[in-house]
C-alpha cells in the first residue's frame, strides 16, 4: 500500500493546514484528530487548554501511532495559538455555527496560502474570544434534528475539504 514510515512522513511535503484543538476533553477525540491529520499530512496540531497531550494510552488507542508522526505543540490557550499563527501568515477559521459563517460547500481554499482551523470543546464549542479573533468561521451544513457533530467527525470533514483543495 506504499505507506510512509514515520521518518518519511516527517520529511514529506505537508498540507499548509494547522489544526487547533480548543479545550477538547476526550482523549479519544484527540487521538482520532491525530490519525486523520496523519492521513492527509496536516502540518501540525496545536493542543490547547485542557486538551491532553501525548503520550497517553487513550490518545494512542485511536491515534494508532499518528501521535508519533504528526507534529504537535501545546499552547496554554487557543487564543494565543491563533494570534501566533496569524503573525506567521496563517488565515484562521473557527469551525462554528455563527452569524456570518461561511458554509463549507461555499468555501474554496486557495493553493499558496496557509490555513488554520480551530475545533472546539465537545459541549461548549470554540471559545467566543477565539471566534472573535479568527479571520472567519466555517460551518458544516447539517440537515437533521441535531445541530452539532462529534469533534473528530467534524475534523475529518474539514481536513478532507482542505486536502481536496490543497493536496489532492
mmCIF file of C-alpha atoms in Angstrom:
data_model
loop_
_atom_site.group_PDB
_atom_site.id
_atom_site.type_symbol
_atom_site.label_atom_id
_atom_site.label_comp_id
_atom_site.label_asym_id
_atom_site.label_seq_id
_atom_site.Cartn_x
_atom_site.Cartn_y
_atom_site.Cartn_z
ATOM 1 C CA UNK A 1 0.000 0.000 0.000
ATOM 2 C CA UNK A 2 3.062 2.248 -0.157
ATOM 3 C CA UNK A 3 2.675 3.644 3.358
ATOM 4 C CA UNK A 4 5.279 6.119 4.563
ATOM 5 C CA UNK A 5 7.495 5.362 7.518
ATOM 6 C CA UNK A 6 7.390 7.868 10.379
ATOM 7 C CA UNK A 7 10.688 9.326 9.154
ATOM 8 C CA UNK A 8 9.434 9.562 5.560
ATOM 9 C CA UNK A 9 6.255 11.216 6.843
ATOM 10 C CA UNK A 10 8.237 13.793 8.811
ATOM 11 C CA UNK A 11 10.291 14.646 5.704
ATOM 12 C CA UNK A 12 7.326 14.694 3.293
ATOM 13 C CA UNK A 13 5.541 17.759 1.988
ATOM 14 C CA UNK A 14 2.760 18.775 4.349
ATOM 15 C CA UNK A 15 -0.576 20.350 3.681
ATOM 16 C CA UNK A 16 -0.386 24.021 4.781
ATOM 17 C CA UNK A 17 -3.016 23.463 7.456
ATOM 18 C CA UNK A 18 -2.701 23.628 11.246
ATOM 19 C CA UNK A 19 -5.444 22.118 13.386
ATOM 20 C CA UNK A 20 -6.063 23.877 16.714
ATOM 21 C CA UNK A 21 -7.956 21.949 19.381
ATOM 22 C CA UNK A 22 -9.591 24.333 21.848
ATOM 23 C CA UNK A 23 -10.254 22.551 25.170
ATOM 24 C CA UNK A 24 -11.130 19.189 23.607
ATOM 25 C CA UNK A 25 -11.723 16.970 26.611
ATOM 26 C CA UNK A 26 -11.889 13.450 25.117
ATOM 27 C CA UNK A 27 -8.526 11.845 24.532
ATOM 28 C CA UNK A 28 -10.222 9.523 22.031
ATOM 29 C CA UNK A 29 -11.223 12.574 20.003
ATOM 30 C CA UNK A 30 -7.671 13.918 20.235
ATOM 31 C CA UNK A 31 -6.290 10.601 19.001
ATOM 32 C CA UNK A 32 -8.767 10.498 16.151
ATOM 33 C CA UNK A 33 -7.739 14.001 15.045
ATOM 34 C CA UNK A 34 -4.109 12.859 15.050
ATOM 35 C CA UNK A 35 -4.974 9.871 12.881
ATOM 36 C CA UNK A 36 -6.925 11.937 10.350
ATOM 37 C CA UNK A 37 -4.159 14.563 10.354
ATOM 38 C CA UNK A 38 -1.646 11.845 9.527
ATOM 39 C CA UNK A 39 -3.820 10.563 6.675
ATOM 40 C CA UNK A 40 -3.824 13.973 4.986
ATOM 41 C CA UNK A 41 -0.354 15.183 6.075
ATOM 42 C CA UNK A 42 -1.543 18.093 8.172
ATOM 43 C CA UNK A 43 1.354 20.379 9.047
ATOM 44 C CA UNK A 44 0.776 20.481 12.808
ATOM 45 C CA UNK A 45 -1.759 20.178 15.607
ATOM 46 C CA UNK A 46 -1.935 22.746 18.430
ATOM 47 C CA UNK A 47 -3.306 21.214 21.615
ATOM 48 C CA UNK A 48 -4.733 23.982 23.776
ATOM 49 C CA UNK A 49 -6.059 24.421 27.280
ATOM 50 C CA UNK A 50 -7.397 21.223 28.841
ATOM 51 C CA UNK A 51 -6.702 19.215 25.671
ATOM 52 C CA UNK A 52 -4.497 16.271 26.629
ATOM 53 C CA UNK A 53 -1.117 15.722 25.007
ATOM 54 C CA UNK A 54 0.753 12.571 24.020
ATOM 55 C CA UNK A 55 1.981 10.228 25.194
ATOM 56 C CA UNK A 56 -1.162 8.759 26.689
ATOM 57 C CA UNK A 57 -2.766 5.314 26.223
ATOM 58 C CA UNK A 58 -6.216 6.765 25.468
ATOM 59 C CA UNK A 59 -4.823 9.043 22.747
ATOM 60 C CA UNK A 60 -2.811 6.146 21.327
ATOM 61 C CA UNK A 61 -5.908 3.900 21.229
ATOM 62 C CA UNK A 62 -7.426 5.982 18.431
ATOM 63 C CA UNK A 63 -4.292 7.620 17.003
ATOM 64 C CA UNK A 64 -2.602 4.244 16.456
ATOM 65 C CA UNK A 65 0.839 5.848 16.338
ATOM 66 C CA UNK A 66 -0.117 9.020 14.451
ATOM 67 C CA UNK A 67 0.822 10.947 17.583
ATOM 68 C CA UNK A 68 4.404 9.978 16.707
ATOM 69 C CA UNK A 69 4.262 11.145 13.082
ATOM 70 C CA UNK A 70 2.218 14.369 13.190
ATOM 71 C CA UNK A 71 3.966 17.411 14.665
ATOM 72 C CA UNK A 72 2.198 18.944 17.618
ATOM 73 C CA UNK A 73 2.672 21.588 20.253
ATOM 74 C CA UNK A 74 0.893 22.625 23.405
ATOM 75 C CA UNK A 75 -0.430 26.166 23.892
ATOM 76 C CA UNK A 76 -1.986 27.403 27.118
ATOM 77 C CA UNK A 77 -4.928 28.896 25.209
ATOM 78 C CA UNK A 78 -6.361 28.606 21.745
ATOM 79 C CA UNK A 79 -6.403 32.408 21.600
ATOM 80 C CA UNK A 80 -2.628 32.579 21.989
ATOM 81 C CA UNK A 81 -2.227 29.874 19.332
ATOM 82 C CA UNK A 82 -4.483 31.772 16.912
ATOM 83 C CA UNK A 83 -2.677 35.065 17.470
ATOM 84 C CA UNK A 84 0.720 33.418 16.873
ATOM 85 C CA UNK A 85 -0.497 31.630 13.734
ATOM 86 C CA UNK A 86 -1.864 34.896 12.342
ATOM 87 C CA UNK A 87 1.523 36.550 12.962
ATOM 88 C CA UNK A 88 3.037 33.737 10.903
ATOM 89 C CA UNK A 89 0.700 34.470 7.993
ATOM 90 C CA UNK A 90 -1.998 31.855 8.531
ATOM 91 C CA UNK A 91 -5.630 32.566 7.765
ATOM 92 C CA UNK A 92 -7.531 31.190 10.747
ATOM 93 C CA UNK A 93 -11.071 29.854 10.685
ATOM 94 C CA UNK A 94 -13.061 28.722 13.676
ATOM 95 C CA UNK A 95 -15.350 25.822 12.833
ATOM 96 C CA UNK A 96 -18.504 27.048 14.452
ATOM 97 C CA UNK A 97 -22.112 27.953 13.797
ATOM 98 C CA UNK A 98 -22.100 31.727 13.895
ATOM 99 C CA UNK A 99 -23.748 34.712 12.274
ATOM 100 C CA UNK A 100 -21.883 35.375 9.044
ATOM 101 C CA UNK A 101 -20.211 31.965 8.916
ATOM 102 C CA UNK A 102 -19.304 30.513 5.530
ATOM 103 C CA UNK A 103 -20.955 27.223 4.700
ATOM 104 C CA UNK A 104 -18.249 24.708 3.882
ATOM 105 C CA UNK A 105 -19.529 23.933 0.348
ATOM 106 C CA UNK A 106 -19.184 27.657 -0.463
ATOM 107 C CA UNK A 107 -15.583 27.856 0.749
ATOM 108 C CA UNK A 108 -12.625 27.358 -1.569
ATOM 109 C CA UNK A 109 -9.166 27.116 -0.029
ATOM 110 C CA UNK A 110 -6.510 28.650 -2.270
ATOM 111 C CA UNK A 111 -3.215 26.975 -3.079
ATOM 112 C CA UNK A 112 -0.268 29.022 -1.895
ATOM 113 C CA UNK A 113 -1.995 30.188 1.291
ATOM 114 C CA UNK A 114 -1.559 28.846 4.818
ATOM 115 C CA UNK A 115 -4.600 27.993 6.914
ATOM 116 C CA UNK A 116 -5.504 27.026 10.446
ATOM 117 C CA UNK A 117 -8.810 25.676 11.705
ATOM 118 C CA UNK A 118 -9.982 25.793 15.310
ATOM 119 C CA UNK A 119 -12.157 22.976 16.625
ATOM 120 C CA UNK A 120 -13.840 23.432 19.972
ATOM 121 C CA UNK A 121 -14.871 21.666 23.123
ATOM 122 C CA UNK A 122 -17.399 18.859 22.750
ATOM 123 C CA UNK A 123 -20.050 20.749 24.742
ATOM 124 C CA UNK A 124 -19.214 24.453 24.559
ATOM 125 C CA UNK A 125 -17.583 24.696 21.125
ATOM 126 C CA UNK A 126 -14.884 27.226 20.289
ATOM 127 C CA UNK A 127 -14.388 29.936 22.936
ATOM 128 C CA UNK A 128 -16.071 33.182 21.862
ATOM 129 C CA UNK A 129 -12.842 35.204 22.129
ATOM 130 C CA UNK A 130 -11.228 32.728 19.706
ATOM 131 C CA UNK A 131 -14.160 33.047 17.293
ATOM 132 C CA UNK A 132 -13.832 36.843 17.531
ATOM 133 C CA UNK A 133 -10.073 36.709 16.837
ATOM 134 C CA UNK A 134 -10.439 34.348 13.882
ATOM 135 C CA UNK A 135 -10.459 35.560 10.296
ATOM 136 C CA UNK A 136 -13.809 33.875 9.801
ATOM 137 C CA UNK A 137 -15.977 30.890 10.647
ATOM 138 C CA UNK A 138 -16.624 27.779 8.613
ATOM 139 C CA UNK A 139 -19.841 25.870 9.155
ATOM 140 C CA UNK A 140 -20.746 22.366 8.039
ATOM 141 C CA UNK A 141 -24.365 22.304 6.832
ATOM 142 C CA UNK A 142 -26.492 19.894 8.860
ATOM 143 C CA UNK A 143 -29.870 18.665 7.736
ATOM 144 C CA UNK A 144 -31.118 16.580 10.652
ATOM 145 C CA UNK A 145 -32.538 17.298 14.077
ATOM 146 C CA UNK A 146 -29.144 17.780 15.720
ATOM 147 C CA UNK A 147 -27.063 20.890 15.216
ATOM 148 C CA UNK A 148 -23.681 19.584 16.220
ATOM 149 C CA UNK A 149 -21.364 16.711 15.386
ATOM 150 C CA UNK A 150 -18.598 14.925 17.216
ATOM 151 C CA UNK A 151 -15.408 16.998 17.070
ATOM 152 C CA UNK A 152 -13.396 14.180 15.484
ATOM 153 C CA UNK A 153 -16.031 13.720 12.760
ATOM 154 C CA UNK A 154 -16.018 17.464 12.166
ATOM 155 C CA UNK A 155 -12.213 17.393 11.935
ATOM 156 C CA UNK A 156 -12.380 14.645 9.334
ATOM 157 C CA UNK A 157 -14.804 16.571 7.145
ATOM 158 C CA UNK A 158 -12.902 19.861 7.427
ATOM 159 C CA UNK A 159 -9.441 18.347 6.905
ATOM 160 C CA UNK A 160 -10.646 16.392 3.863
ATOM 161 C CA UNK A 161 -12.151 19.511 2.282
ATOM 162 C CA UNK A 162 -8.832 21.366 2.709
ATOM 163 C CA UNK A 163 -6.924 18.359 1.356
ATOM 164 C CA UNK A 164 -9.108 18.278 -1.783
ATOM 165 C CA UNK A 165 -8.258 21.908 -2.489
ATOM 166 C CA UNK A 166 -4.619 21.960 -1.392
ATOM 167 C CA UNK A 167 -3.157 18.482 -1.847
ATOM 168 C CA UNK A 168 -5.253 16.093 -3.932
#
